[in-house]
Structure formats: structure tokens, C-alpha cells
PDB file with SEQRES, HELIX, SHEET and CRYST1 records, atoms N, CA, C and O in Angstrom:
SEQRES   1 A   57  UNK UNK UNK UNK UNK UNK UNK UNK UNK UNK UNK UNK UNK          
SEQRES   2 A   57  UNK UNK UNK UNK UNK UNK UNK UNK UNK UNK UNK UNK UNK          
SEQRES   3 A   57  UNK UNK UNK UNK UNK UNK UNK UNK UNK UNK UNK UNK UNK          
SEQRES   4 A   57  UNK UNK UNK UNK UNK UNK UNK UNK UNK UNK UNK UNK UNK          
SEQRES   5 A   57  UNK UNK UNK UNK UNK                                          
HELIX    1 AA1 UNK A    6  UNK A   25  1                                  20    
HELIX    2 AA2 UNK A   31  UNK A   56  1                                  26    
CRYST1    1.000    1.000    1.000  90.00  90.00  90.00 P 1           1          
ATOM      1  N   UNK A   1       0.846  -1.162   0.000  1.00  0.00           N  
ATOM      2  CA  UNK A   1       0.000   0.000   0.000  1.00  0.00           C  
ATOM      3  C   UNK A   1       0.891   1.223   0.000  1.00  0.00           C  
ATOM      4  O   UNK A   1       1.714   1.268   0.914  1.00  0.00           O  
ATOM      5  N   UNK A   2       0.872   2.181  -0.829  1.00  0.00           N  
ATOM      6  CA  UNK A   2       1.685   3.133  -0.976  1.00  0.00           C  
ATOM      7  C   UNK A   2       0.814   4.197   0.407  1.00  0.00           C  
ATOM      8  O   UNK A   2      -0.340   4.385   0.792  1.00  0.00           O  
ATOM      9  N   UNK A   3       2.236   4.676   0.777  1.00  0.00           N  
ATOM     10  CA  UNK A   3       1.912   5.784   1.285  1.00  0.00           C  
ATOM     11  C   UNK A   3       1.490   7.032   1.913  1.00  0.00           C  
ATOM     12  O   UNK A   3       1.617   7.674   2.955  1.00  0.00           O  
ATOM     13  N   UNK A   4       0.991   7.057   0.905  1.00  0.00           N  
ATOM     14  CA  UNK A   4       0.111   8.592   0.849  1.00  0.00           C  
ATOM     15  C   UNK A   4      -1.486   8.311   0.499  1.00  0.00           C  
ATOM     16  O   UNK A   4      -2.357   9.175   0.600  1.00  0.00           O  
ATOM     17  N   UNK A   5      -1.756   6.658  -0.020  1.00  0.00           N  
ATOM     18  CA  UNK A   5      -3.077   6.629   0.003  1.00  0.00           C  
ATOM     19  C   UNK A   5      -3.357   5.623   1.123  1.00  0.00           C  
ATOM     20  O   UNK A   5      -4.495   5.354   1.506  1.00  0.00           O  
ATOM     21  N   UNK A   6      -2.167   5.054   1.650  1.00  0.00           N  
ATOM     22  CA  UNK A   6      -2.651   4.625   3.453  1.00  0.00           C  
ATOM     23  C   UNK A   6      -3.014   5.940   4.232  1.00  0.00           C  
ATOM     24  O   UNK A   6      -4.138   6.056   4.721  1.00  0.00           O  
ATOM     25  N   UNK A   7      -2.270   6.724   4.326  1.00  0.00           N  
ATOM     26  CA  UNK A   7      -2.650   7.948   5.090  1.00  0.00           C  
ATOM     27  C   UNK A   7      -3.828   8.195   4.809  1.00  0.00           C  
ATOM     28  O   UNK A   7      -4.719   8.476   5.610  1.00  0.00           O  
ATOM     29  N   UNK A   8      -3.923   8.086   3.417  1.00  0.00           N  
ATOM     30  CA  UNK A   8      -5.498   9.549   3.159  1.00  0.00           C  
ATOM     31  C   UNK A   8      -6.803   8.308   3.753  1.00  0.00           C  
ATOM     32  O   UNK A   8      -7.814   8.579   4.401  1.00  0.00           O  
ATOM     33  N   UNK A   9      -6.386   7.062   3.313  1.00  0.00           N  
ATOM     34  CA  UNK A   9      -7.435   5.826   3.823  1.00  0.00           C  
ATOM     35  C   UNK A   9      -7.594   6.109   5.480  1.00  0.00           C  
ATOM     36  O   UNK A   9      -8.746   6.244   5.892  1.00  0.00           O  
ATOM     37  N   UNK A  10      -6.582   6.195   6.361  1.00  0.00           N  
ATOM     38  CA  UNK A  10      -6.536   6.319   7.466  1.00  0.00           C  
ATOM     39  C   UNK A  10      -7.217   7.731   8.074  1.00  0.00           C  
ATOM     40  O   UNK A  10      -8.135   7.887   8.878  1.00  0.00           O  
ATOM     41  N   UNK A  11      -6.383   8.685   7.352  1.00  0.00           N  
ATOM     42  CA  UNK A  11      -7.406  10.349   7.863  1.00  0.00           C  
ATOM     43  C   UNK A  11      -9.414   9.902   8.087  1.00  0.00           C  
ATOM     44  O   UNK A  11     -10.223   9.888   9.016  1.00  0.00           O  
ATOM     45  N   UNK A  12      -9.415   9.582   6.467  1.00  0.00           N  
ATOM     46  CA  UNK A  12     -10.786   9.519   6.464  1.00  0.00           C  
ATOM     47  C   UNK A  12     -11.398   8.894   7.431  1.00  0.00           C  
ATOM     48  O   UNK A  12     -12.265   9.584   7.968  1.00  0.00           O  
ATOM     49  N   UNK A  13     -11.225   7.506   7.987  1.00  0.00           N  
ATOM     50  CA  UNK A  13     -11.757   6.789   8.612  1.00  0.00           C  
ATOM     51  C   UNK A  13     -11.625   7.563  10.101  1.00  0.00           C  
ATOM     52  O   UNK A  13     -12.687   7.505  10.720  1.00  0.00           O  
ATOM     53  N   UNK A  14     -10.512   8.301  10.836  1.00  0.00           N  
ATOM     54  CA  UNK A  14     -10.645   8.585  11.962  1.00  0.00           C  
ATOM     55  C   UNK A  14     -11.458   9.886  11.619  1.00  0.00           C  
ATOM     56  O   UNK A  14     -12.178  10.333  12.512  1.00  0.00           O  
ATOM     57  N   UNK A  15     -11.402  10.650  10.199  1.00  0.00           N  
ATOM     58  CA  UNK A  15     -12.570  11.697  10.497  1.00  0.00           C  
ATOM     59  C   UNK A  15     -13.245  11.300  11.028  1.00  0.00           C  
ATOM     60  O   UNK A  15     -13.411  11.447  12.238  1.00  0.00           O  
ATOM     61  N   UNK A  16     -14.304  10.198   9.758  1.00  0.00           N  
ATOM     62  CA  UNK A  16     -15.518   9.722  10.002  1.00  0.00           C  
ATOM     63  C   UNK A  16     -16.039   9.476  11.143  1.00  0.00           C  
ATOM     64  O   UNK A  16     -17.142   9.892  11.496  1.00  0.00           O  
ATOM     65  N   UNK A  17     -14.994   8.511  12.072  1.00  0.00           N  
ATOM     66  CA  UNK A  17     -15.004   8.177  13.552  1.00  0.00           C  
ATOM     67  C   UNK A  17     -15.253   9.907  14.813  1.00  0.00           C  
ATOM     68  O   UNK A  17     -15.778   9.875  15.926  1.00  0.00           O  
ATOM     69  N   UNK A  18     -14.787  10.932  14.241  1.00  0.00           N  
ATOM     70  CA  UNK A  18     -14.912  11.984  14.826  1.00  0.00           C  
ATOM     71  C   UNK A  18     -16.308  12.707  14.739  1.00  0.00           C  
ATOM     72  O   UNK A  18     -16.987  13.160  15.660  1.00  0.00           O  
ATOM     73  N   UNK A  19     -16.598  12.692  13.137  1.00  0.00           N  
ATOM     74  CA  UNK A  19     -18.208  12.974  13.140  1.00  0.00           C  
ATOM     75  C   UNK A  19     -18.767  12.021  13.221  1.00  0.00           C  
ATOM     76  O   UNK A  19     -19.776  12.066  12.517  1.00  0.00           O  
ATOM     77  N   UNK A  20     -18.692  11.410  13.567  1.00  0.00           N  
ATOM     78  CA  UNK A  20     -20.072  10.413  13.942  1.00  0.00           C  
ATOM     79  C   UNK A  20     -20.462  10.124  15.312  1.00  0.00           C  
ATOM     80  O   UNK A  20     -21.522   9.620  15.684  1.00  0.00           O  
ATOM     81  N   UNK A  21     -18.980  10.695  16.368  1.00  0.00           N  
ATOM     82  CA  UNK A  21     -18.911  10.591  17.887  1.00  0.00           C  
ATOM     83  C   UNK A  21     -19.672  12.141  18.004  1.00  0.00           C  
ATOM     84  O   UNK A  21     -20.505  12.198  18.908  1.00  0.00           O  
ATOM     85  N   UNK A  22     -19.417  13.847  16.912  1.00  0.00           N  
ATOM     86  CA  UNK A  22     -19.995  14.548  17.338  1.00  0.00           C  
ATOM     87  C   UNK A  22     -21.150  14.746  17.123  1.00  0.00           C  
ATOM     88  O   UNK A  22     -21.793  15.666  17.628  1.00  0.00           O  
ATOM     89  N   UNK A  23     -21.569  13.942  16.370  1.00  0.00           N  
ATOM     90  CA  UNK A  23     -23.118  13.887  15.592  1.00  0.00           C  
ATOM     91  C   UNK A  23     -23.935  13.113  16.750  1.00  0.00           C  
ATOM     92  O   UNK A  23     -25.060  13.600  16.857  1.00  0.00           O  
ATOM     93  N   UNK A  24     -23.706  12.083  17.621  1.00  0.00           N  
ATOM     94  CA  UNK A  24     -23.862  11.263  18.293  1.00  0.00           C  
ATOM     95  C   UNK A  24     -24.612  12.200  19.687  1.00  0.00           C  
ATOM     96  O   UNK A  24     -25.705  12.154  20.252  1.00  0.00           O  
ATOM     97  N   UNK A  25     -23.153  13.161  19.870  1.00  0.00           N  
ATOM     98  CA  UNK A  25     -22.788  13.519  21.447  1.00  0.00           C  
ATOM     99  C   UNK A  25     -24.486  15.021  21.230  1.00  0.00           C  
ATOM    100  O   UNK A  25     -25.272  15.400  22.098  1.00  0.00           O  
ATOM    101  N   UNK A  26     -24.404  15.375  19.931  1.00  0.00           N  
ATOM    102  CA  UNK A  26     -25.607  16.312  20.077  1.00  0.00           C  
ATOM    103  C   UNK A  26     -26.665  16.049  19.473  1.00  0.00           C  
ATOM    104  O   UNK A  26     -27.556  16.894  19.380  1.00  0.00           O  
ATOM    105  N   UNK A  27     -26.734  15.253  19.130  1.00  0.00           N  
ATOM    106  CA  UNK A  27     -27.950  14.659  18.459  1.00  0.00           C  
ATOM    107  C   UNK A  27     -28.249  14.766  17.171  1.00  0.00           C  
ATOM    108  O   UNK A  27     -29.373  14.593  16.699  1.00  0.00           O  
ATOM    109  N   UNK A  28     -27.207  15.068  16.532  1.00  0.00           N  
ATOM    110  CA  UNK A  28     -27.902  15.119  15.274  1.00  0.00           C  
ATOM    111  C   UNK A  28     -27.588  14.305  14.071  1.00  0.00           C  
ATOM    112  O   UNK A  28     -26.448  14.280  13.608  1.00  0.00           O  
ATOM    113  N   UNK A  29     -28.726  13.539  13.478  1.00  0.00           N  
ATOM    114  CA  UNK A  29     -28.137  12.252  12.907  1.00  0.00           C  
ATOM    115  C   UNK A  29     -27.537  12.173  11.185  1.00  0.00           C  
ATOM    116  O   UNK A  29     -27.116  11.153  10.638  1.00  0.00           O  
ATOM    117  N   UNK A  30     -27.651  13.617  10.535  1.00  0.00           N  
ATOM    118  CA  UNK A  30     -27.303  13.566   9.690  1.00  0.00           C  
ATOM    119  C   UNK A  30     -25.411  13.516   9.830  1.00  0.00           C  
ATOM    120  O   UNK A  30     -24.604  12.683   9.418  1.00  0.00           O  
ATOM    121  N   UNK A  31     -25.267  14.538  10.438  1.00  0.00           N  
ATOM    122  CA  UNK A  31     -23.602  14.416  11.161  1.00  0.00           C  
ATOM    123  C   UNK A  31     -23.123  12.775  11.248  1.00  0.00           C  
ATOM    124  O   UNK A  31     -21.970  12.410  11.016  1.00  0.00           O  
ATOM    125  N   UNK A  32     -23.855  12.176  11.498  1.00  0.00           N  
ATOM    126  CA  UNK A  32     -23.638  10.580  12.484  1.00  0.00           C  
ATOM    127  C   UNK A  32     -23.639   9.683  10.979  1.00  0.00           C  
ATOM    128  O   UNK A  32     -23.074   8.603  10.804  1.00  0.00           O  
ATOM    129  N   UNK A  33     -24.419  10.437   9.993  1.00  0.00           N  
ATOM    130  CA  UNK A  33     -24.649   9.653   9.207  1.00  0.00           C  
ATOM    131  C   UNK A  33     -23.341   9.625   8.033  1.00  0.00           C  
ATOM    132  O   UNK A  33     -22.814   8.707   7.404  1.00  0.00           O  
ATOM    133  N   UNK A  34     -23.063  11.460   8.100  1.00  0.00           N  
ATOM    134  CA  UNK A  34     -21.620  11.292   7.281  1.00  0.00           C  
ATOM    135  C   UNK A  34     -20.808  10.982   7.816  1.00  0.00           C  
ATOM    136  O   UNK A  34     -20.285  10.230   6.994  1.00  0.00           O  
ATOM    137  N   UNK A  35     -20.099  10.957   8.798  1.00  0.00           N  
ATOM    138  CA  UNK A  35     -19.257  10.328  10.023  1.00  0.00           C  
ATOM    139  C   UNK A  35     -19.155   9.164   9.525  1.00  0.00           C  
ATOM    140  O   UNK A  35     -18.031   8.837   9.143  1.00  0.00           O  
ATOM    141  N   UNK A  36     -20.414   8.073   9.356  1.00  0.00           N  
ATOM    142  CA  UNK A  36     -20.316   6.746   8.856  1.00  0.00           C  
ATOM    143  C   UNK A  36     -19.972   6.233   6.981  1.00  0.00           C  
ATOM    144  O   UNK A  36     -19.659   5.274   6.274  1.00  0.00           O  
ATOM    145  N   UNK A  37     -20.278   7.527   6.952  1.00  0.00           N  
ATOM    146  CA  UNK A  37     -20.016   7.086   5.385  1.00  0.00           C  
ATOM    147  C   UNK A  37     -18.568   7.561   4.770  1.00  0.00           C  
ATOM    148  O   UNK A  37     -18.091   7.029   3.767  1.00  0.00           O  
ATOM    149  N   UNK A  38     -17.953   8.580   5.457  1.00  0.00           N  
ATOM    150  CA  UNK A  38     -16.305   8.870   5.519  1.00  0.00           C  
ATOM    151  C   UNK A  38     -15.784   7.690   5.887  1.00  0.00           C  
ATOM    152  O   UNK A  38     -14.786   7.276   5.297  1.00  0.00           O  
ATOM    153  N   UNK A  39     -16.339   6.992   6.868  1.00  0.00           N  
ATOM    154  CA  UNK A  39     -15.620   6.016   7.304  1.00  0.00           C  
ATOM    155  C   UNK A  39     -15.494   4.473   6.268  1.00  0.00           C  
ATOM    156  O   UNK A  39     -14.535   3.724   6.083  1.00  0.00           O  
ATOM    157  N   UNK A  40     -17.045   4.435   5.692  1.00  0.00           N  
ATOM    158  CA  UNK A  40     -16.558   3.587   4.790  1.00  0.00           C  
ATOM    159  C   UNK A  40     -15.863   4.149   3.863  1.00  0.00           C  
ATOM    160  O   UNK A  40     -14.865   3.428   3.834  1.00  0.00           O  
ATOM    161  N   UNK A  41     -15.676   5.171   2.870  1.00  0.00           N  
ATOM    162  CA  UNK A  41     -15.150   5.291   2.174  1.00  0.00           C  
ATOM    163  C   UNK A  41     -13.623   5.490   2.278  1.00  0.00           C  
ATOM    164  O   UNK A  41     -12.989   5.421   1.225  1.00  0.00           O  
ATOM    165  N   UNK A  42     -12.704   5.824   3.878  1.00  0.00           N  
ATOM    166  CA  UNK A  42     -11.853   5.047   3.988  1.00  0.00           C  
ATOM    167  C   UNK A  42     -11.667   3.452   3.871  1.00  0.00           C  
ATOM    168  O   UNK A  42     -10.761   2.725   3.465  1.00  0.00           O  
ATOM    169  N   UNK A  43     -12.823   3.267   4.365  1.00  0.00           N  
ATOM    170  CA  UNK A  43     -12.494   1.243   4.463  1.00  0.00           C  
ATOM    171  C   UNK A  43     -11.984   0.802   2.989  1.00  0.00           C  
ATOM    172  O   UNK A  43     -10.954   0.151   2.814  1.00  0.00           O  
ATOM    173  N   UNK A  44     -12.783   1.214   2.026  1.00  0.00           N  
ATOM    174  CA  UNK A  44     -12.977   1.050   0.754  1.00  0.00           C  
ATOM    175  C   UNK A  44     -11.718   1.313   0.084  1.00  0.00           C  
ATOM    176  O   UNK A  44     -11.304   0.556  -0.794  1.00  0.00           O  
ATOM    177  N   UNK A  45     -11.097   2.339   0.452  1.00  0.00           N  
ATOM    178  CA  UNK A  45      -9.806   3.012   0.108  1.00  0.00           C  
ATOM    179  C   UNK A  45      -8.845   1.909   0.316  1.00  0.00           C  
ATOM    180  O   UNK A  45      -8.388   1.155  -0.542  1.00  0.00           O  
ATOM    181  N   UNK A  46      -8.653   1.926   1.347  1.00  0.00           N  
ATOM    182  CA  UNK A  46      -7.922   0.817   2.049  1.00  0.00           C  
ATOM    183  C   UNK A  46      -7.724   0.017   1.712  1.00  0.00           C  
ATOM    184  O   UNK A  46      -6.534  -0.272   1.594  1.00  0.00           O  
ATOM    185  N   UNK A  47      -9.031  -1.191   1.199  1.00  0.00           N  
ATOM    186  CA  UNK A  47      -9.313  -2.592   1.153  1.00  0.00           C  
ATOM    187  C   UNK A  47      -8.606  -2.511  -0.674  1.00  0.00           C  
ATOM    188  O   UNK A  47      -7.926  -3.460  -1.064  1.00  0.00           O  
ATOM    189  N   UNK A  48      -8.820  -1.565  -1.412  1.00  0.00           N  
ATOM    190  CA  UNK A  48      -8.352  -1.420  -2.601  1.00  0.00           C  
ATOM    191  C   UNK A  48      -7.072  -1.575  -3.004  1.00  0.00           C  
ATOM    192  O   UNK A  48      -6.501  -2.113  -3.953  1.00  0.00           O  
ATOM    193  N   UNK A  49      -6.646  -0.722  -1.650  1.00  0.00           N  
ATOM    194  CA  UNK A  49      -5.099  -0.306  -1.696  1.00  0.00           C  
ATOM    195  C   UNK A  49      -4.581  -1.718  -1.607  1.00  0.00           C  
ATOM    196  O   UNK A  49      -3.788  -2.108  -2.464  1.00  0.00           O  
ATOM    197  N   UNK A  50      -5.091  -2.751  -0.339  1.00  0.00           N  
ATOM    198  CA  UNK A  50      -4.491  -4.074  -0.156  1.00  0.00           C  
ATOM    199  C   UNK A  50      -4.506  -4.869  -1.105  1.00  0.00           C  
ATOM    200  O   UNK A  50      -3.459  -5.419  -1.446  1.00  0.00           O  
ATOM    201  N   UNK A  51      -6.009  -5.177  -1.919  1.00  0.00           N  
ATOM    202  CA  UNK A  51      -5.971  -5.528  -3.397  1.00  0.00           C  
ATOM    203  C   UNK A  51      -4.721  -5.492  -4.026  1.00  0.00           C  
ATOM    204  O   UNK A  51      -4.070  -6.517  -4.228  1.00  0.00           O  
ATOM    205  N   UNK A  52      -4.339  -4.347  -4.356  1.00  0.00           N  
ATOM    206  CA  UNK A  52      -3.316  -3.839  -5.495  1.00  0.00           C  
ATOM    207  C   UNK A  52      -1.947  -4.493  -4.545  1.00  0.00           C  
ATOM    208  O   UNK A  52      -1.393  -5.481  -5.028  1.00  0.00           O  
ATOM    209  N   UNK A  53      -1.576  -4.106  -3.612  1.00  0.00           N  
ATOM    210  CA  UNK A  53      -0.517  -4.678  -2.753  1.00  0.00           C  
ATOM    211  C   UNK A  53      -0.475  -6.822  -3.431  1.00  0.00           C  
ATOM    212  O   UNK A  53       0.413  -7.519  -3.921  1.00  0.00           O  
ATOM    213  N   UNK A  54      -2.016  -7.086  -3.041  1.00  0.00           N  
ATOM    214  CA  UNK A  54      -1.787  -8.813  -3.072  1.00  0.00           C  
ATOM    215  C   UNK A  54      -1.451  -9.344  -4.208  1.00  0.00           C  
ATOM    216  O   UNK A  54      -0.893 -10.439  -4.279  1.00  0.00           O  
ATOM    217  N   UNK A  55      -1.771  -8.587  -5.267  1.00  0.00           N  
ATOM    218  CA  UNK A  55      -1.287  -8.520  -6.810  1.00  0.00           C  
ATOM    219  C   UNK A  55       0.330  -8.313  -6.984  1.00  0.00           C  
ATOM    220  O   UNK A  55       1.101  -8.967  -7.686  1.00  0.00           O  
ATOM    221  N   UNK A  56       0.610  -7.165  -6.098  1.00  0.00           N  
ATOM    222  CA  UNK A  56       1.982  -6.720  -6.582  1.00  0.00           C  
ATOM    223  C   UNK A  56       3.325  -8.091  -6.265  1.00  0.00           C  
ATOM    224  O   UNK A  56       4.381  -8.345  -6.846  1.00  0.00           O  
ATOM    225  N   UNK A  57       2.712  -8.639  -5.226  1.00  0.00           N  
ATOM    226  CA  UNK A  57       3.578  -9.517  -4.844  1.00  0.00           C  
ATOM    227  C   UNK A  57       3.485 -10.920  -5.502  1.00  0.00           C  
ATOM    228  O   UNK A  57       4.279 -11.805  -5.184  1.00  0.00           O  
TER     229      UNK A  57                                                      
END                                                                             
């Protein structure tokens, strides 16, 4: 996994994890809802990145 798209995989997911704890803490569920969907779209990032890694080897 190169890099700079582990990082950006990683940012996203602890965003997500951040709005979705502040969306949570005040109630409001659209917040909670992008929170969760940053977060997959790190996962996604990620799981891609490993793809390309299981190939490379």
C-alpha cells in the first residue's frame, strides 16, 4: 500500500469516527450519518489499496 493513500485511507476513517462521535454527542443524525459514510469510504480506500498490494507480490 503506498503511502500517501494509506494515510489519506486512514485520515478519512478517523474523520468519520470523529463525526459520527460529534453527531452522536448532540444529536444530530445527519452528522452521524456522514461520520459513517467517511468512514466507509476510507475502508474502501484501504481494502483497494491491499488488493493492489496482493497482486503486486
Amino acid at each position: 500500500m503506498s503511502g500517501n493513500e494509506k494515510s489519506k485511507a486512514r485520515t478519512e476513517q478517523v474523520k468519520g469516527k470523529a463525526k459520527e462521535a460529534a453527531g452522536r454527542a448532540v444529536g444530530n443524525e445527519r452528522l452521524e450519518a456522514e461520520g459513517r459514510a467517511e468512514q466507509s469510504k476510507g475502508d474502501a480506500r484501504q481494502a483497494k489499496e491491499k488488493a493492489k498490494d496482493a497482486f503486486r507480490h
